[in-house]
Amino acid sequence: MSRDEKITGAVILVAIVFWILESTVNIPAAVTALVGVSVLVATKVLTPNDFKTRLSWNTIIFIGTVMALGNVMQTVGLTSWLRVILKPVISPILGNIWITVIVLPIIIYICKFVVVSLISTGTLIIIALLPFFQTTPFNPAVIVFIVTTSVNIWLLSYMDAPFLTGSAAVNNSMASKGSLASSSLGYMVINIVGLLCCVPVWQLLGVV
């Protein structure tokens, strides 16, 4: 490893530790990130010219916008409106676990076209289902599991911030959008098949 690689590795390692312990040390993740970048600049791993030529600022701004959309939607009340719209659609499918593991992921896939944030989509679906947790014939943890595996799709590039970050890191050079869309379709199918395979296991565990 070169000098710059060693410094970068050390900064990332320390940053990960502080991000994990954010609530314990009470240091916001953004502050940790800024300190890390400052160290890289101070040690000349990053130069002013790097900021001008090597960073994809349009992608960074887009990712920041996408990740902030969840908070914006909550502030303007759009998540509450969507929750009201989704309730009559979701409630009929919760009576049968086999229907739930097929239809609920599809509903989540559709929601991802509008609510691009992974966390916001998951939160929206779970909040919409909260009134039904007491009446579902299976453990609510099953719903949380379904939501968790279903929100992470990247059919279109704007639908997944981690995808955008990875793509920007390699200057969009390692995979085409078409191939990534195909892999997302594959994941969406495999996700539903995997959830169907989980049902017998959940039955054995007594949660269904």
Short mmCIF file of C-alpha atoms in Angstrom, two decimals, residues 2-204:
data_model
loop_
_atom_site.label_atom_id
_atom_site.label_comp_id
_atom_site.label_asym_id
_atom_site.label_seq_id
_atom_site.Cartn_x
_atom_site.Cartn_y
_atom_site.Cartn_z
CA SER A 2 1.17 3.49 -0.77
CA ARG A 3 1.37 6.27 1.80
CA ASP A 4 -1.90 7.79 0.59
CA GLU A 5 -3.66 4.42 0.68
CA LYS A 6 -2.51 3.76 4.24
CA ILE A 7 -3.70 7.18 5.41
CA THR A 8 -7.02 6.76 3.62
CA GLY A 9 -7.51 3.29 5.10
CA ALA A 10 -6.77 4.55 8.62
CA VAL A 11 -9.16 7.51 8.23
CA ILE A 12 -11.96 5.26 6.93
CA LEU A 13 -11.43 2.76 9.76
CA VAL A 14 -11.60 5.46 12.43
CA ALA A 15 -14.62 7.05 10.74
CA ILE A 16 -16.48 3.71 10.69
CA VAL A 17 -15.85 3.29 14.42
CA PHE A 18 -17.19 6.77 15.15
CA TRP A 19 -20.22 6.21 12.88
CA ILE A 20 -21.03 2.98 14.74
CA LEU A 21 -20.65 4.72 18.11
CA GLU A 22 -22.42 7.91 17.00
CA SER A 23 -25.11 7.75 19.70
CA THR A 24 -22.54 6.83 22.37
CA VAL A 25 -19.92 9.50 21.68
CA ASN A 26 -22.62 11.99 20.61
CA ILE A 27 -20.71 13.10 17.53
CA PRO A 28 -22.92 13.48 14.42
CA ALA A 29 -21.96 11.36 11.41
CA ALA A 30 -21.58 14.50 9.28
CA VAL A 31 -18.99 15.90 11.70
CA THR A 32 -17.01 12.67 11.55
CA ALA A 33 -17.08 12.77 7.76
CA LEU A 34 -15.92 16.39 7.66
CA VAL A 35 -13.06 15.69 10.08
CA GLY A 36 -12.02 12.70 7.98
CA VAL A 37 -11.94 14.80 4.80
CA SER A 38 -10.01 17.50 6.65
CA VAL A 39 -7.37 14.96 7.66
CA LEU A 40 -7.06 13.79 4.06
CA VAL A 41 -6.62 17.37 2.93
CA ALA A 42 -4.12 18.18 5.69
CA THR A 43 -2.00 15.15 4.78
CA LYS A 44 -2.28 16.10 1.07
CA VAL A 45 -4.02 12.87 0.13
CA LEU A 46 -6.65 15.15 -1.37
CA THR A 47 -5.65 18.39 -3.05
CA PRO A 48 -7.72 21.41 -4.09
CA ASN A 49 -7.39 20.25 -7.69
CA ASP A 50 -8.89 16.87 -6.74
CA PHE A 51 -12.00 18.62 -5.50
CA LYS A 52 -12.29 20.37 -8.85
CA THR A 53 -11.59 17.49 -11.23
CA ARG A 54 -11.95 14.12 -9.47
CA LEU A 55 -15.24 14.51 -7.62
CA SER A 56 -18.57 14.07 -9.41
CA TRP A 57 -20.34 17.00 -7.78
CA ASN A 58 -23.52 16.56 -9.83
CA THR A 59 -23.81 12.99 -8.55
CA ILE A 60 -23.04 14.01 -4.96
CA ILE A 61 -25.72 16.72 -5.05
CA PHE A 62 -28.21 14.26 -6.58
CA ILE A 63 -27.48 11.62 -3.93
CA GLY A 64 -27.90 14.21 -1.17
CA THR A 65 -31.21 15.28 -2.66
CA VAL A 66 -32.46 11.70 -2.93
CA MET A 67 -31.47 10.89 0.66
CA ALA A 68 -33.20 14.05 1.94
CA LEU A 69 -36.46 13.41 0.08
CA GLY A 70 -37.80 11.27 2.91
CA ASN A 71 -37.62 14.15 5.39
CA VAL A 72 -39.10 16.55 2.83
CA MET A 73 -42.03 14.21 2.17
CA GLN A 74 -42.72 13.88 5.89
CA THR A 75 -42.58 17.65 6.36
CA VAL A 76 -45.07 18.40 3.57
CA GLY A 77 -47.36 15.55 4.68
CA LEU A 78 -46.95 13.40 1.58
CA THR A 79 -46.09 10.29 3.60
CA SER A 80 -49.31 10.65 5.60
CA TRP A 81 -51.29 11.00 2.37
CA LEU A 82 -49.63 7.92 0.89
CA ARG A 83 -50.32 5.99 4.09
CA VAL A 84 -54.03 6.73 3.76
CA ILE A 85 -53.96 5.67 0.10
CA LEU A 86 -52.10 2.45 0.87
CA LYS A 87 -54.23 1.27 3.81
CA PRO A 88 -57.19 -0.07 1.78
CA VAL A 89 -54.78 -1.69 -0.68
CA ILE A 90 -52.60 -3.41 1.90
CA SER A 91 -55.11 -4.48 4.55
CA PRO A 92 -56.87 -7.20 2.46
CA ILE A 93 -53.62 -9.07 1.75
CA LEU A 94 -52.62 -9.55 5.39
CA GLY A 95 -55.05 -12.39 6.05
CA ASN A 96 -52.94 -14.95 4.19
CA ILE A 97 -49.17 -15.23 4.58
CA TRP A 98 -48.71 -16.72 1.09
CA ILE A 99 -50.47 -13.74 -0.49
CA THR A 100 -48.60 -11.32 1.77
CA VAL A 101 -45.12 -12.49 0.72
CA ILE A 102 -46.07 -12.07 -2.96
CA VAL A 103 -48.20 -8.92 -3.03
CA LEU A 104 -46.52 -6.82 -0.31
CA PRO A 105 -43.10 -6.83 -2.03
CA ILE A 106 -44.77 -5.80 -5.30
CA ILE A 107 -46.48 -2.89 -3.53
CA ILE A 108 -43.11 -1.89 -2.08
CA TYR A 109 -41.50 -2.09 -5.53
CA ILE A 110 -44.15 0.28 -6.87
CA CYS A 111 -43.71 2.68 -3.93
CA LYS A 112 -39.99 2.88 -4.70
CA PHE A 113 -40.79 4.70 -7.93
CA VAL A 114 -42.14 7.57 -5.80
CA VAL A 115 -40.39 7.32 -2.43
CA VAL A 116 -36.80 6.70 -3.44
CA SER A 117 -35.30 6.65 0.07
CA LEU A 118 -34.86 3.10 1.41
CA ILE A 119 -35.55 4.15 5.00
CA SER A 120 -38.52 6.34 4.08
CA THR A 121 -40.15 3.59 2.00
CA GLY A 122 -39.71 1.03 4.77
CA THR A 123 -40.97 3.44 7.41
CA LEU A 124 -43.97 4.41 5.28
CA ILE A 125 -45.05 0.80 4.73
CA ILE A 126 -44.57 -0.22 8.36
CA ILE A 127 -46.46 2.83 9.66
CA ALA A 128 -49.29 2.09 7.22
CA LEU A 129 -49.47 -1.47 8.59
CA LEU A 130 -49.21 -0.59 12.30
CA PRO A 131 -53.00 -0.58 12.84
CA PHE A 132 -53.15 -4.16 11.52
CA PHE A 133 -50.32 -5.62 13.61
CA GLN A 134 -52.76 -6.75 16.31
CA THR A 135 -55.05 -8.54 13.87
CA THR A 136 -52.60 -10.24 11.50
CA PRO A 137 -52.51 -14.05 11.82
CA PHE A 138 -48.70 -13.95 11.92
CA ASN A 139 -46.00 -12.20 13.91
CA PRO A 140 -45.43 -8.54 12.87
CA ALA A 141 -41.70 -9.31 12.70
CA VAL A 142 -42.47 -11.14 9.46
CA ILE A 143 -43.71 -7.88 7.92
CA VAL A 144 -40.57 -6.07 9.02
CA PHE A 145 -38.47 -8.82 7.42
CA ILE A 146 -40.43 -8.59 4.15
CA VAL A 147 -40.09 -4.80 4.05
CA THR A 148 -36.36 -4.95 4.80
CA THR A 149 -35.63 -7.34 1.92
CA SER A 150 -37.92 -5.59 -0.55
CA VAL A 151 -36.93 -1.91 -0.35
CA ASN A 152 -33.41 -2.37 -1.71
CA ILE A 153 -34.05 -2.37 -5.46
CA TRP A 154 -32.27 -0.43 -8.20
CA LEU A 155 -34.44 -0.91 -11.27
CA LEU A 156 -33.86 2.74 -12.18
CA SER A 157 -30.67 4.46 -11.10
CA TYR A 158 -32.39 7.13 -8.98
CA MET A 159 -34.12 4.49 -6.85
CA ASP A 160 -31.09 3.49 -4.80
CA ALA A 161 -28.60 5.90 -3.19
CA PRO A 162 -25.97 3.17 -2.50
CA PHE A 163 -26.11 2.26 -6.20
CA LEU A 164 -25.56 5.90 -7.16
CA THR A 165 -22.64 6.15 -4.75
CA GLY A 166 -20.97 2.99 -6.05
CA SER A 167 -21.52 3.99 -9.66
CA ALA A 168 -20.02 7.44 -9.06
CA ALA A 169 -17.03 5.90 -7.28
CA VAL A 170 -16.05 4.05 -10.47
CA ASN A 171 -17.09 6.87 -12.85
CA ASN A 172 -19.97 4.76 -14.20
CA SER A 173 -17.42 2.48 -15.88
CA MET A 174 -17.93 -1.02 -14.43
CA ALA A 175 -21.53 -1.79 -15.42
CA SER A 176 -24.19 -0.41 -17.73
CA LYS A 177 -27.55 0.83 -16.49
CA GLY A 178 -29.23 -1.85 -18.60
CA SER A 179 -27.33 -4.68 -16.93
CA LEU A 180 -27.98 -3.21 -13.49
CA ALA A 181 -31.70 -2.96 -14.27
CA SER A 182 -31.66 -6.62 -15.32
CA SER A 183 -29.93 -7.60 -12.08
CA SER A 184 -32.50 -5.63 -10.10
CA LEU A 185 -35.32 -7.47 -11.86
CA GLY A 186 -33.59 -10.72 -10.97
CA TYR A 187 -33.29 -9.62 -7.35
CA MET A 188 -36.98 -8.67 -7.22
CA VAL A 189 -38.00 -12.14 -8.44
CA ILE A 190 -35.50 -13.95 -6.20
CA ASN A 191 -36.69 -11.88 -3.23
CA ILE A 192 -40.29 -13.08 -3.66
CA VAL A 193 -39.19 -16.69 -4.25
CA GLY A 194 -36.97 -16.52 -1.17
CA LEU A 195 -39.82 -15.14 0.95
CA LEU A 196 -42.05 -17.99 -0.25
CA CYS A 197 -39.35 -20.44 0.82
CA CYS A 198 -39.23 -18.74 4.23
CA VAL A 199 -42.92 -19.38 4.96
CA PRO A 200 -42.47 -23.08 5.93
CA VAL A 201 -39.52 -22.08 8.14
CA TRP A 202 -41.62 -19.39 9.83
CA GLN A 203 -44.35 -21.98 10.37
CA LEU A 204 -41.86 -24.30 12.04
#
